[in-house]
mmCIF file of N, CA and C in Angstrom:
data_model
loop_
_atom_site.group_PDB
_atom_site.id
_atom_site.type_symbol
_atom_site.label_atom_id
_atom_site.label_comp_id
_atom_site.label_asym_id
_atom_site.label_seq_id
_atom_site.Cartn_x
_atom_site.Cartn_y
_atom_site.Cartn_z
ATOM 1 N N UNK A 1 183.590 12.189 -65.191
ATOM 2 C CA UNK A 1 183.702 13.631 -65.039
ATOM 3 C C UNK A 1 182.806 14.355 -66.031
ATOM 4 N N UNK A 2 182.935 14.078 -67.441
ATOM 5 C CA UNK A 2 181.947 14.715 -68.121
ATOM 6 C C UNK A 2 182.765 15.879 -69.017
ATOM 7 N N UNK A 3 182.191 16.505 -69.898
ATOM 8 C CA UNK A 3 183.289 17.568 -70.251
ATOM 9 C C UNK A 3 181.934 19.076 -70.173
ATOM 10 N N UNK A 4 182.768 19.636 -69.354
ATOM 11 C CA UNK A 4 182.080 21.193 -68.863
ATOM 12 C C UNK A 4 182.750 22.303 -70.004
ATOM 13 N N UNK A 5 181.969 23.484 -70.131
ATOM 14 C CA UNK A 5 182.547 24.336 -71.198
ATOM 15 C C UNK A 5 182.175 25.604 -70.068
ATOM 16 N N UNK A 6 182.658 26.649 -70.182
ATOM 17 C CA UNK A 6 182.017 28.262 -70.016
ATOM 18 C C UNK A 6 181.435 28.408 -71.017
ATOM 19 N N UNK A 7 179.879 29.470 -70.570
ATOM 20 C CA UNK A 7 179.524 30.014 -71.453
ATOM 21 C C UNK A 7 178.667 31.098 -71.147
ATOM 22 N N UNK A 8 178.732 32.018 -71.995
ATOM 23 C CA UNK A 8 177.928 33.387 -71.304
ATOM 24 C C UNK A 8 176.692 33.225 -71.942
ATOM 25 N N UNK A 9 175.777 33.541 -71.411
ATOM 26 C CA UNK A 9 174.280 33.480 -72.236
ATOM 27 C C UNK A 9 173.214 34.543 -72.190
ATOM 28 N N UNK A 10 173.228 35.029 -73.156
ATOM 29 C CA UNK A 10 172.647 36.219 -73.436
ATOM 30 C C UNK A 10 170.992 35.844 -73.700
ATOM 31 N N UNK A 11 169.298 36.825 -72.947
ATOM 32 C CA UNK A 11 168.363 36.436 -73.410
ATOM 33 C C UNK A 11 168.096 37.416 -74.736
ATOM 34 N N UNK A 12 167.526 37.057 -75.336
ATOM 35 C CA UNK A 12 167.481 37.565 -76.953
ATOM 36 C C UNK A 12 166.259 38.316 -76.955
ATOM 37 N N UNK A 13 165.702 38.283 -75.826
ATOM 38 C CA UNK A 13 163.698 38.419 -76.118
ATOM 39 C C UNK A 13 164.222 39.684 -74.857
ATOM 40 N N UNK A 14 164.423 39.372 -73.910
ATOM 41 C CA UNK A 14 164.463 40.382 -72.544
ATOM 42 C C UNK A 14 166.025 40.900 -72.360
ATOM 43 N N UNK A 15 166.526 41.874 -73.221
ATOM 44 C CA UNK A 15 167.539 42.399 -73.531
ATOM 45 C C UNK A 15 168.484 42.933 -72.044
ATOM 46 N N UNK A 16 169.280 42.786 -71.935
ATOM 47 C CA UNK A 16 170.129 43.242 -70.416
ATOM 48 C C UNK A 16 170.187 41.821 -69.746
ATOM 49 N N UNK A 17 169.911 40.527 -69.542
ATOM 50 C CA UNK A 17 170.042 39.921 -69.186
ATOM 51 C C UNK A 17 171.155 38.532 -69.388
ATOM 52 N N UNK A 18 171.929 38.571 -68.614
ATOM 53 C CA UNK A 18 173.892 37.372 -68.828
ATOM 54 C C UNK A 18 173.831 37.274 -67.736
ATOM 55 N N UNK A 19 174.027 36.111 -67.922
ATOM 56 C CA UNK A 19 174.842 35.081 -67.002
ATOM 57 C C UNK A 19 175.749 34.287 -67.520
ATOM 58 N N UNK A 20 177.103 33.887 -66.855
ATOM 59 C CA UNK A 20 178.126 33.243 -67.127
ATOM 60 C C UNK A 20 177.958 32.504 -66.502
ATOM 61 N N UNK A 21 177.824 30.801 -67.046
ATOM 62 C CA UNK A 21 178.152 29.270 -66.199
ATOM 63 C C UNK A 21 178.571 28.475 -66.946
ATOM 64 N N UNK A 22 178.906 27.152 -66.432
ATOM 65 C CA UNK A 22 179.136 26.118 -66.559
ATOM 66 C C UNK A 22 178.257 25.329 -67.679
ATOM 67 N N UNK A 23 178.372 24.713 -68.737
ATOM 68 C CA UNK A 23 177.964 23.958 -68.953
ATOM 69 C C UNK A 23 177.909 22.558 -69.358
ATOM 70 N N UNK A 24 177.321 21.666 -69.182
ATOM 71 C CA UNK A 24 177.639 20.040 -69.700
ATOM 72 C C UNK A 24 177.150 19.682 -71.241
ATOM 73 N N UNK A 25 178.451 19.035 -71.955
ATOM 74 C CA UNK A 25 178.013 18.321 -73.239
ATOM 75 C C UNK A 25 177.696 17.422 -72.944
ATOM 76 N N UNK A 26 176.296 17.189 -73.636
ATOM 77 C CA UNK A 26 175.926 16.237 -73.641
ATOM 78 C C UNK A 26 175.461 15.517 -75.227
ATOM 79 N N UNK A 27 176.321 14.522 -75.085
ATOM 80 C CA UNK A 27 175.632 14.083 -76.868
ATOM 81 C C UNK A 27 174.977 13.103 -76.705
ATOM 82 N N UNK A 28 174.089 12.594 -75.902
ATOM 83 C CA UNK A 28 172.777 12.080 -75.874
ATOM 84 C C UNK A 28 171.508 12.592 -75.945
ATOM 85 N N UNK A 29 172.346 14.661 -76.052
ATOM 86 C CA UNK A 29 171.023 15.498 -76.256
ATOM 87 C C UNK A 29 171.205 15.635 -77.753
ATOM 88 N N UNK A 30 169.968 14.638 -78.259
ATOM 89 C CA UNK A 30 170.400 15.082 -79.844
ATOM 90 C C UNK A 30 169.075 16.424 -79.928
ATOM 91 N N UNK A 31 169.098 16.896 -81.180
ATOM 92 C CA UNK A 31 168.272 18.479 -81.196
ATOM 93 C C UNK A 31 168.676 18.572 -82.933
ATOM 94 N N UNK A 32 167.300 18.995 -83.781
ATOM 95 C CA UNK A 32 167.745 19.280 -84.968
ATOM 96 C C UNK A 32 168.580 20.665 -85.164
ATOM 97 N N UNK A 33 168.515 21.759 -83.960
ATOM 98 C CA UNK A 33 168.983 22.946 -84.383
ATOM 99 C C UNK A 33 169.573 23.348 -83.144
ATOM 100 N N UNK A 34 170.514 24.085 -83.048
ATOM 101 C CA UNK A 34 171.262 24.400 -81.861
ATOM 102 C C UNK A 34 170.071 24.606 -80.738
ATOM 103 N N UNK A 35 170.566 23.640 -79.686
ATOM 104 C CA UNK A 35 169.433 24.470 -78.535
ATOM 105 C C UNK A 35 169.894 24.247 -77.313
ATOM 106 N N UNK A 36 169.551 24.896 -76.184
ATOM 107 C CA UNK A 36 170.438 24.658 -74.694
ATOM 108 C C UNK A 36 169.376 24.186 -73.837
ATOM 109 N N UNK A 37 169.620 23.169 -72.853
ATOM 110 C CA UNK A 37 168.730 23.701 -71.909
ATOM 111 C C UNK A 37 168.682 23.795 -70.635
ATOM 112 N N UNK A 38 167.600 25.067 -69.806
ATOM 113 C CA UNK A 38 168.204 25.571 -68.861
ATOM 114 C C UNK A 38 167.393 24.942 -67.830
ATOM 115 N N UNK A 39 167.924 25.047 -66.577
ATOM 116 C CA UNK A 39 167.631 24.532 -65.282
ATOM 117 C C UNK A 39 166.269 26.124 -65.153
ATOM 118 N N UNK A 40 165.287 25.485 -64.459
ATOM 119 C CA UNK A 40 164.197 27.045 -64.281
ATOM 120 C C UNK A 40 164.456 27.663 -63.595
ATOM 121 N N UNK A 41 165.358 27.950 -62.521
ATOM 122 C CA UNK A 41 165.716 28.584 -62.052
ATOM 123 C C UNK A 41 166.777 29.528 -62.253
ATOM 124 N N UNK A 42 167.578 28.957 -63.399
ATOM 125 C CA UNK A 42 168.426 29.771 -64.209
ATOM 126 C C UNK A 42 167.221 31.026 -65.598
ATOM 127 N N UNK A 43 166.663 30.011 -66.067
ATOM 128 C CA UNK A 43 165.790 30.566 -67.151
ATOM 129 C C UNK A 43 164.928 31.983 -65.891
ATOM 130 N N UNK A 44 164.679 31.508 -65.136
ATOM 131 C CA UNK A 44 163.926 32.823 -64.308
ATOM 132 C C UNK A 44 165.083 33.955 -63.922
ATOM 133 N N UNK A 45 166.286 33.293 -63.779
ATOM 134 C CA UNK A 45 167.182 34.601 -63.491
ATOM 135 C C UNK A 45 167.571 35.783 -64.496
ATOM 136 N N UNK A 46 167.891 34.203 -65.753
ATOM 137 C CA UNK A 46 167.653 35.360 -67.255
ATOM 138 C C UNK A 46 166.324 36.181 -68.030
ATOM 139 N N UNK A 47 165.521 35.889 -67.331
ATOM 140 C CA UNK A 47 164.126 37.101 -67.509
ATOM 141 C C UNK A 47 163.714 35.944 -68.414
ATOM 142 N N UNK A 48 163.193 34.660 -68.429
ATOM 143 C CA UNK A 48 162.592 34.231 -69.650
ATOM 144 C C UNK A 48 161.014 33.932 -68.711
ATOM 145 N N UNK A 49 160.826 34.542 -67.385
ATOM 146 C CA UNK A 49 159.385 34.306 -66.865
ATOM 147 C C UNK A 49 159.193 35.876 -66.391
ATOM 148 N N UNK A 50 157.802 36.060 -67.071
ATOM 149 C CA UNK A 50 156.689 35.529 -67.436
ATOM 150 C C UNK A 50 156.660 34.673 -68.947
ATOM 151 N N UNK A 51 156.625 33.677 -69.183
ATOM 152 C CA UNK A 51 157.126 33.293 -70.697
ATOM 153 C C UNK A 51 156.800 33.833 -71.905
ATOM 154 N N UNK A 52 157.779 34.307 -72.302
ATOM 155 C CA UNK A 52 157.592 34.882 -73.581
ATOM 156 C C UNK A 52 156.353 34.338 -74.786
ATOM 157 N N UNK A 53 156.038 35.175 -75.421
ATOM 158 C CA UNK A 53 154.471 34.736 -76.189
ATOM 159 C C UNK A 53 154.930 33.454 -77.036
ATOM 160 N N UNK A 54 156.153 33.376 -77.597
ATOM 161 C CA UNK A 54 156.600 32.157 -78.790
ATOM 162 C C UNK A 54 157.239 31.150 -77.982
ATOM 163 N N UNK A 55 157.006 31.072 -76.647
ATOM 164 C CA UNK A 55 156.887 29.750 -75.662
ATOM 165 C C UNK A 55 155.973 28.437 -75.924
ATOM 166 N N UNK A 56 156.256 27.583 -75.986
ATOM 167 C CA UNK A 56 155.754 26.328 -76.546
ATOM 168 C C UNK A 56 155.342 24.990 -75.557
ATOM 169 N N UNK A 57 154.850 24.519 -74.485
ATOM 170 C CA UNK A 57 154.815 23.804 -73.732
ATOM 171 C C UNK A 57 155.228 22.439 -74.727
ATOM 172 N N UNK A 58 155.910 21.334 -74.791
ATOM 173 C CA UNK A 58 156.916 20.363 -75.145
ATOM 174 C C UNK A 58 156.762 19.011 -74.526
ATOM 175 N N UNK A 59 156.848 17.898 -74.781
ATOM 176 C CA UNK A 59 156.817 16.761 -74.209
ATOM 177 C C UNK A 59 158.432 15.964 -74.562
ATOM 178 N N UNK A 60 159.285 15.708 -74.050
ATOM 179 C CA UNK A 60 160.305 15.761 -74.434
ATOM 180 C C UNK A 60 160.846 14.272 -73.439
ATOM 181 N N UNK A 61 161.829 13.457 -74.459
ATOM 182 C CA UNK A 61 162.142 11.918 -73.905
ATOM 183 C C UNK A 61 163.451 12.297 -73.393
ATOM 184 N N UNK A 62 163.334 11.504 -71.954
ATOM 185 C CA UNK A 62 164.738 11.546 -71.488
ATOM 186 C C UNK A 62 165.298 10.442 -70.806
ATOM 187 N N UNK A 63 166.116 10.062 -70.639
ATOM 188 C CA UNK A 63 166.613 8.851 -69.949
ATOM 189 C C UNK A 63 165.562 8.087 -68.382
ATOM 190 N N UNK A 64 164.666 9.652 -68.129
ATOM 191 C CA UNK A 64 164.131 9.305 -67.261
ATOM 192 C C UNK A 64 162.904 8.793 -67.772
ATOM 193 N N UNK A 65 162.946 8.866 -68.521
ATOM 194 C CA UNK A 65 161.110 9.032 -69.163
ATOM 195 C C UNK A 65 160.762 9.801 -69.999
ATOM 196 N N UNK A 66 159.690 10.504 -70.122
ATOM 197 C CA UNK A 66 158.641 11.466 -71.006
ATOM 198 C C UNK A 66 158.508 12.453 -69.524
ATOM 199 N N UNK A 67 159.117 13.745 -70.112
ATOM 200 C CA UNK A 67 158.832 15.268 -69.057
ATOM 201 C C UNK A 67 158.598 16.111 -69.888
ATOM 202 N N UNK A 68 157.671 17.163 -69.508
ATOM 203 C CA UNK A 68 157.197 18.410 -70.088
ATOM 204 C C UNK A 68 158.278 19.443 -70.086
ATOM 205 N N UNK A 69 158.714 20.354 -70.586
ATOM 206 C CA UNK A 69 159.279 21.529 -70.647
ATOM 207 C C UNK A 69 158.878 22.434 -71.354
ATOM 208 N N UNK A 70 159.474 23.641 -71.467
ATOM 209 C CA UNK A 70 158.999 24.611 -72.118
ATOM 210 C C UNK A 70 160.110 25.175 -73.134
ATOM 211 N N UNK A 71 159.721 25.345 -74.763
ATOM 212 C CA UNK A 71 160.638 25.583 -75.137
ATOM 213 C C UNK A 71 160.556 27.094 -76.383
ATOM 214 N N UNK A 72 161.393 27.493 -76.655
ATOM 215 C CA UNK A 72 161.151 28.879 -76.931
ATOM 216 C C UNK A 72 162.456 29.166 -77.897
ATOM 217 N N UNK A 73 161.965 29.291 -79.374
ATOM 218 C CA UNK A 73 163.101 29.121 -80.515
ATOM 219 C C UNK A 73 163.554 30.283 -80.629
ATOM 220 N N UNK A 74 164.924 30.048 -80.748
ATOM 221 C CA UNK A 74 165.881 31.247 -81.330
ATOM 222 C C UNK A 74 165.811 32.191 -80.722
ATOM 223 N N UNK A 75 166.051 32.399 -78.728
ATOM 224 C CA UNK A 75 165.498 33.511 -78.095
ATOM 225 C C UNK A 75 167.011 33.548 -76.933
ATOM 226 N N UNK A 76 168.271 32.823 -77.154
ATOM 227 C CA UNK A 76 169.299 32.806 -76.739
ATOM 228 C C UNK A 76 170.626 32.685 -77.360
ATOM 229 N N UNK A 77 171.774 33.561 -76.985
ATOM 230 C CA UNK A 77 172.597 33.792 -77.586
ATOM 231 C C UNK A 77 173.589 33.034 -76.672
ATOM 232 N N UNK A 78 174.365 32.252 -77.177
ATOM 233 C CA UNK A 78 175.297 30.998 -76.528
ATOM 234 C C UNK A 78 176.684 31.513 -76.985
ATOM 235 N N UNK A 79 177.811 32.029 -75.927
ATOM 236 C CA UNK A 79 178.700 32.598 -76.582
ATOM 237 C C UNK A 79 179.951 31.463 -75.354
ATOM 238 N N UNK A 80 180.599 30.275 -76.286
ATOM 239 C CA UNK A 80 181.634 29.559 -75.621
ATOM 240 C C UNK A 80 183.109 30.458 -75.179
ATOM 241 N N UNK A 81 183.174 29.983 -73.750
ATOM 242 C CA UNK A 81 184.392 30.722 -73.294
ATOM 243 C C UNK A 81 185.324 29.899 -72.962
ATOM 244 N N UNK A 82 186.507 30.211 -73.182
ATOM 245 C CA UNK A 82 187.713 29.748 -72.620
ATOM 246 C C UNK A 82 187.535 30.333 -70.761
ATOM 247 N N UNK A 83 188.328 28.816 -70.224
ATOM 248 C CA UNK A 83 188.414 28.685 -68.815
ATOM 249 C C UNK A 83 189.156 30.510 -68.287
ATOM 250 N N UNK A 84 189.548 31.007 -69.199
ATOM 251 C CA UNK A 84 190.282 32.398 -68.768
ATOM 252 C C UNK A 84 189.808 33.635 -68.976
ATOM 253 N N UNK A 85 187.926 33.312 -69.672
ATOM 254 C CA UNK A 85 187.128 34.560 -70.163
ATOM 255 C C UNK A 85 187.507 34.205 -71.694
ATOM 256 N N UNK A 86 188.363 34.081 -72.357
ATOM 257 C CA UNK A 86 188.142 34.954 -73.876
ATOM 258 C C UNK A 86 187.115 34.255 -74.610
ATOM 259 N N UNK A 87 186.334 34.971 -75.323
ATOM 260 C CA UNK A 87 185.620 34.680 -76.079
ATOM 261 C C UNK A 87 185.587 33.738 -77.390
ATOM 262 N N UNK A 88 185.118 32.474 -77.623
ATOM 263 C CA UNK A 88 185.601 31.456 -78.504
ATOM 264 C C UNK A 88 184.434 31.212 -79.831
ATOM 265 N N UNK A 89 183.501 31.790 -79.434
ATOM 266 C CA UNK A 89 182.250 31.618 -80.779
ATOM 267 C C UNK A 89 181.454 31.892 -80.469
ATOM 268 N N UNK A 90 180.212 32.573 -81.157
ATOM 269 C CA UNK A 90 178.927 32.476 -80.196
ATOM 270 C C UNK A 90 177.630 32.135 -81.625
ATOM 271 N N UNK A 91 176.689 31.104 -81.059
ATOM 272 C CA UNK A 91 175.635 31.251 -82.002
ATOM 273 C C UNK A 91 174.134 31.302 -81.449
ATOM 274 N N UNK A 92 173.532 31.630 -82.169
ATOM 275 C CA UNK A 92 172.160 31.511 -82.093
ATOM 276 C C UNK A 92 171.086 30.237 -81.677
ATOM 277 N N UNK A 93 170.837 30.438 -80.393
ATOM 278 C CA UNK A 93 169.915 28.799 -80.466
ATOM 279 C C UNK A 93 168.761 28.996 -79.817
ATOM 280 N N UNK A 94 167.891 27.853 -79.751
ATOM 281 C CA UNK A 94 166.828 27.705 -78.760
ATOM 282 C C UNK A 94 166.676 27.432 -77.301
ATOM 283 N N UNK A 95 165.958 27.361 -76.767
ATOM 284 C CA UNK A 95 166.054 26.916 -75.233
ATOM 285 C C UNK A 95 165.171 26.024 -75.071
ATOM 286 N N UNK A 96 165.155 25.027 -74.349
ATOM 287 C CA UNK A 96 164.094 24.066 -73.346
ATOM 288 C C UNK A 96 164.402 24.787 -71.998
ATOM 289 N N UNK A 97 163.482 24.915 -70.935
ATOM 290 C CA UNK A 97 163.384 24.758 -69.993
ATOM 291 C C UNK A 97 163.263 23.449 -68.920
ATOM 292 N N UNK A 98 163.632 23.195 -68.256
ATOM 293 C CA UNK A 98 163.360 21.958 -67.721
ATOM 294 C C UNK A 98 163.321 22.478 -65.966
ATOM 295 N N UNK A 99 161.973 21.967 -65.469
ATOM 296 C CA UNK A 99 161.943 22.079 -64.065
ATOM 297 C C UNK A 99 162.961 20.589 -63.252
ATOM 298 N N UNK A 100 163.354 19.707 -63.639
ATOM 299 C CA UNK A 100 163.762 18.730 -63.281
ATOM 300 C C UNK A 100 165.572 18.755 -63.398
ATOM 301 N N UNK A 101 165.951 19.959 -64.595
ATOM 302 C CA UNK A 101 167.957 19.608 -64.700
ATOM 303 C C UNK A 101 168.206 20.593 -63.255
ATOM 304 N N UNK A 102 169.069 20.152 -63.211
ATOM 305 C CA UNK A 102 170.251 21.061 -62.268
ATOM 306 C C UNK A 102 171.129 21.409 -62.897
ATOM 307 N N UNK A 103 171.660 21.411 -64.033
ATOM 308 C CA UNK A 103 172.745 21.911 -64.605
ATOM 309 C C UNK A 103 172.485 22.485 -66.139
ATOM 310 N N UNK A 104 173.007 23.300 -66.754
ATOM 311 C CA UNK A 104 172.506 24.039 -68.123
ATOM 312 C C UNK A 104 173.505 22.548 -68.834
ATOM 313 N N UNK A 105 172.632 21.943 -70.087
ATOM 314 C CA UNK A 105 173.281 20.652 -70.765
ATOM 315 C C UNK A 105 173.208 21.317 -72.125
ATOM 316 N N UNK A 106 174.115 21.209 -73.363
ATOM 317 C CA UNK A 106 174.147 21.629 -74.742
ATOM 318 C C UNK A 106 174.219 20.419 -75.564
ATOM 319 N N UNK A 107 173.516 20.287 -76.002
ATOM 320 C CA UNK A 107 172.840 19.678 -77.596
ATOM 321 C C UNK A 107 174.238 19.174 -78.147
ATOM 322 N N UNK A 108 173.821 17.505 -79.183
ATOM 323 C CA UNK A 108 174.606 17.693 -79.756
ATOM 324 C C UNK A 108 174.855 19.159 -80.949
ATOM 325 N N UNK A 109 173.342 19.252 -81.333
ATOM 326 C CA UNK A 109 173.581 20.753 -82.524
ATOM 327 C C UNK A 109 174.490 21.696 -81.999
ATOM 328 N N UNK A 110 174.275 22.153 -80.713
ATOM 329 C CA UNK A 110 175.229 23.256 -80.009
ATOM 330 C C UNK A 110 176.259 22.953 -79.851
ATOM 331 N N UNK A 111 176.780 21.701 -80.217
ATOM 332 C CA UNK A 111 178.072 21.623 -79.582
ATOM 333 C C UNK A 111 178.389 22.005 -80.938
ATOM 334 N N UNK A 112 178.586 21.011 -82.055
ATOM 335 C CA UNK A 112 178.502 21.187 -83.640
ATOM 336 C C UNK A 112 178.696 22.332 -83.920
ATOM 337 N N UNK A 113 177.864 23.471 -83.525
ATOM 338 C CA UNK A 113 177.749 24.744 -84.004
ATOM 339 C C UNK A 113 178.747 25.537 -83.511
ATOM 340 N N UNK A 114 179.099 25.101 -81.775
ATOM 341 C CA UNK A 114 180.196 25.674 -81.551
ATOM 342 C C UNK A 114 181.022 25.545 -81.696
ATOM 343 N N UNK A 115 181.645 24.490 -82.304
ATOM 344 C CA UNK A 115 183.157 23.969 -82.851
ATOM 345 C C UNK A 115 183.677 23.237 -81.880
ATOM 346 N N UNK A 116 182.782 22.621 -81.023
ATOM 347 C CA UNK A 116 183.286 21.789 -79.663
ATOM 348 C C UNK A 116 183.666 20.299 -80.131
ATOM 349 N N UNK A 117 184.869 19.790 -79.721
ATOM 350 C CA UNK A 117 185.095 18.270 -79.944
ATOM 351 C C UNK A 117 186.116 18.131 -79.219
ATOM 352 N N UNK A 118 185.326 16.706 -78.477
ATOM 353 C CA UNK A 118 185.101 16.455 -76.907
ATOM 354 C C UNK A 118 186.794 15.091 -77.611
ATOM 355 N N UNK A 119 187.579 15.508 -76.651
ATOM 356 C CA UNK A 119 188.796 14.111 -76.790
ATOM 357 C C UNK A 119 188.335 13.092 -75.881
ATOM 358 N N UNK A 120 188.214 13.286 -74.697
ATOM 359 C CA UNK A 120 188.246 12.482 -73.658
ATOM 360 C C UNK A 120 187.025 13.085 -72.555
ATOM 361 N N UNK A 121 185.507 12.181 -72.949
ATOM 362 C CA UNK A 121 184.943 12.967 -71.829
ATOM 363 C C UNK A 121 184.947 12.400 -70.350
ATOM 364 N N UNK A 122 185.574 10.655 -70.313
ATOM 365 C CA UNK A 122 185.982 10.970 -69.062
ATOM 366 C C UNK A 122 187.002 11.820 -67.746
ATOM 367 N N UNK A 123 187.585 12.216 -69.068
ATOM 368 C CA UNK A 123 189.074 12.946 -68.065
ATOM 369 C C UNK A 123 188.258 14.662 -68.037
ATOM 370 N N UNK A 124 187.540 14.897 -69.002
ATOM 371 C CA UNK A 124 186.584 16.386 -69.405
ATOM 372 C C UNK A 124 187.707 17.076 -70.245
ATOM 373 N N UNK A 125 188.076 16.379 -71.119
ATOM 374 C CA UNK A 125 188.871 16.745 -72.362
ATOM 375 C C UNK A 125 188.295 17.373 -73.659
ATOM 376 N N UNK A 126 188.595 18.869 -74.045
ATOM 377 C CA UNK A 126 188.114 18.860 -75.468
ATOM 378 C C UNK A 126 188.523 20.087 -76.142
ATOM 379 N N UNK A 127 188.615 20.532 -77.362
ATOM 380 C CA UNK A 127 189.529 21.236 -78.112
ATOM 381 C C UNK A 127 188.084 22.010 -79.335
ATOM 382 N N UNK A 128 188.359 23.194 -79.603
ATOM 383 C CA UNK A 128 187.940 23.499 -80.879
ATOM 384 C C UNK A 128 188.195 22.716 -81.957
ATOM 385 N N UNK A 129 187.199 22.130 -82.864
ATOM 386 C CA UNK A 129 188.088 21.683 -83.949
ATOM 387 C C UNK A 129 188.674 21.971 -85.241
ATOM 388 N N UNK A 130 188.890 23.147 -84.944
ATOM 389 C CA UNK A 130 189.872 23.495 -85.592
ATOM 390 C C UNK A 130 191.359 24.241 -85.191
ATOM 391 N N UNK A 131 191.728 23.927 -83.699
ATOM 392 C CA UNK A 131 192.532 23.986 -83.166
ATOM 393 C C UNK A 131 193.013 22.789 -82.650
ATOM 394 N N UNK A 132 194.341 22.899 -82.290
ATOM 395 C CA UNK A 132 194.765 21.523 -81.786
ATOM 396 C C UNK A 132 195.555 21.762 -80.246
ATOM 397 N N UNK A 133 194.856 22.744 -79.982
ATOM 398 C CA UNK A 133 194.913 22.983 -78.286
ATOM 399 C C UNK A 133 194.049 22.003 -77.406
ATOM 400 N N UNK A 134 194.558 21.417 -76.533
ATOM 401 C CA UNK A 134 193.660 20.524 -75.382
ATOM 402 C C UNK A 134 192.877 21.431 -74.758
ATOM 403 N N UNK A 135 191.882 21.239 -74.358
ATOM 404 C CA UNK A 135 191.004 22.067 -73.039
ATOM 405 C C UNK A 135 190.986 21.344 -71.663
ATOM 406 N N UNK A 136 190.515 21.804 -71.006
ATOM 407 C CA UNK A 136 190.416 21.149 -69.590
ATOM 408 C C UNK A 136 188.580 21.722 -69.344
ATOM 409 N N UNK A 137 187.903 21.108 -68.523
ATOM 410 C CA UNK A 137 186.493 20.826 -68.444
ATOM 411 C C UNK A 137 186.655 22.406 -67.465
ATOM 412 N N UNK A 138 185.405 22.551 -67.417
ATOM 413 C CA UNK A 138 185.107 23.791 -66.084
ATOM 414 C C UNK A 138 184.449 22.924 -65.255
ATOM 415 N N UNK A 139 184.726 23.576 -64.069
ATOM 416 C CA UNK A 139 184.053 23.007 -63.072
ATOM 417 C C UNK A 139 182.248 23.038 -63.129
ATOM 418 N N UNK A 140 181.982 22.172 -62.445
ATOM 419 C CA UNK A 140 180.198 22.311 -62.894
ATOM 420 C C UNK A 140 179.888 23.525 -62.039
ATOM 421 N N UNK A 141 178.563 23.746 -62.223
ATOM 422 C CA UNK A 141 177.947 24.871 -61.796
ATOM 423 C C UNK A 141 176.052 23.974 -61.600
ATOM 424 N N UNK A 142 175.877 23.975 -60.216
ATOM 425 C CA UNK A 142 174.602 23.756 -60.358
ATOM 426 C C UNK A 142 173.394 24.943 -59.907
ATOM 427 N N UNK A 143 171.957 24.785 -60.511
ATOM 428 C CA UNK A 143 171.337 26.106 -60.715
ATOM 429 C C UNK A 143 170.017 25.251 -59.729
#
């Protein structure tokens, strides 16, 4: 199953632009600094094309191989939601683009940063940690 979070995502560069989805932890995405990354068709909905000037073309390793993306520091605001809307943290990160995900995936840094810790990611189990409330996964969302 995987463990899914809500999250609203604000663009930092092209102001007026949220969207609320789904997203997957993934801690095989390691990242030195919080960073998300988005499916391009999501990144085009949040205004990040025409690409912003501090856009970076990227060569980046993935289970599949070596793929290009595009990545663009500190230009998204990642705010974790509870399955019911309320608002649970929000921080500052980067983005990759990827023409190849279907789904928005968060970093181990992003998870870290958000206070996410995953109990059970086959059942899609996971709790703030510093609460000792269970979560339940969100349903995926593909882009």
């Amino acid at each position: 199953m995987g463990v899914r979070v809500r999250v609203k995502l604000e663009n930092l560069i092209r102001k007026n632009k949220v969207v609320i989805t789904s997203a997957l932890v993934n801690s095989g995405y390691e990242a030195r600094h919080p960073e998300i990354c988005l499916p391009k068709t999501l990144a085009e909905k949040l205004g990040y094309y025409p690409l912003p000037e501090k856009a970076v073309p990227v060569s980046v390793r993935t289970s599949g191989g070596i793929v290009r993306e595009v990545f663009v520091p500190g230009a998204i605001k990642v705010t974790l939601l509870s399955n019911e809307g309320n608002e649970l943290g929000s921080v500052v990160a980067d983005v990759s683009i990827s023409e190849f995900e279907n789904e928005v995936l968060i970093s181990d840094a992003l998870a870290s940063a958000l206070k996410i810790a995953v109990e059970d990611f086959f059942l899609g189990l996971w709790r703030l940690k510093d609460e000792k409330k269970i979560r339940h996964s969100a349903p995926p969302e593909y882009w």
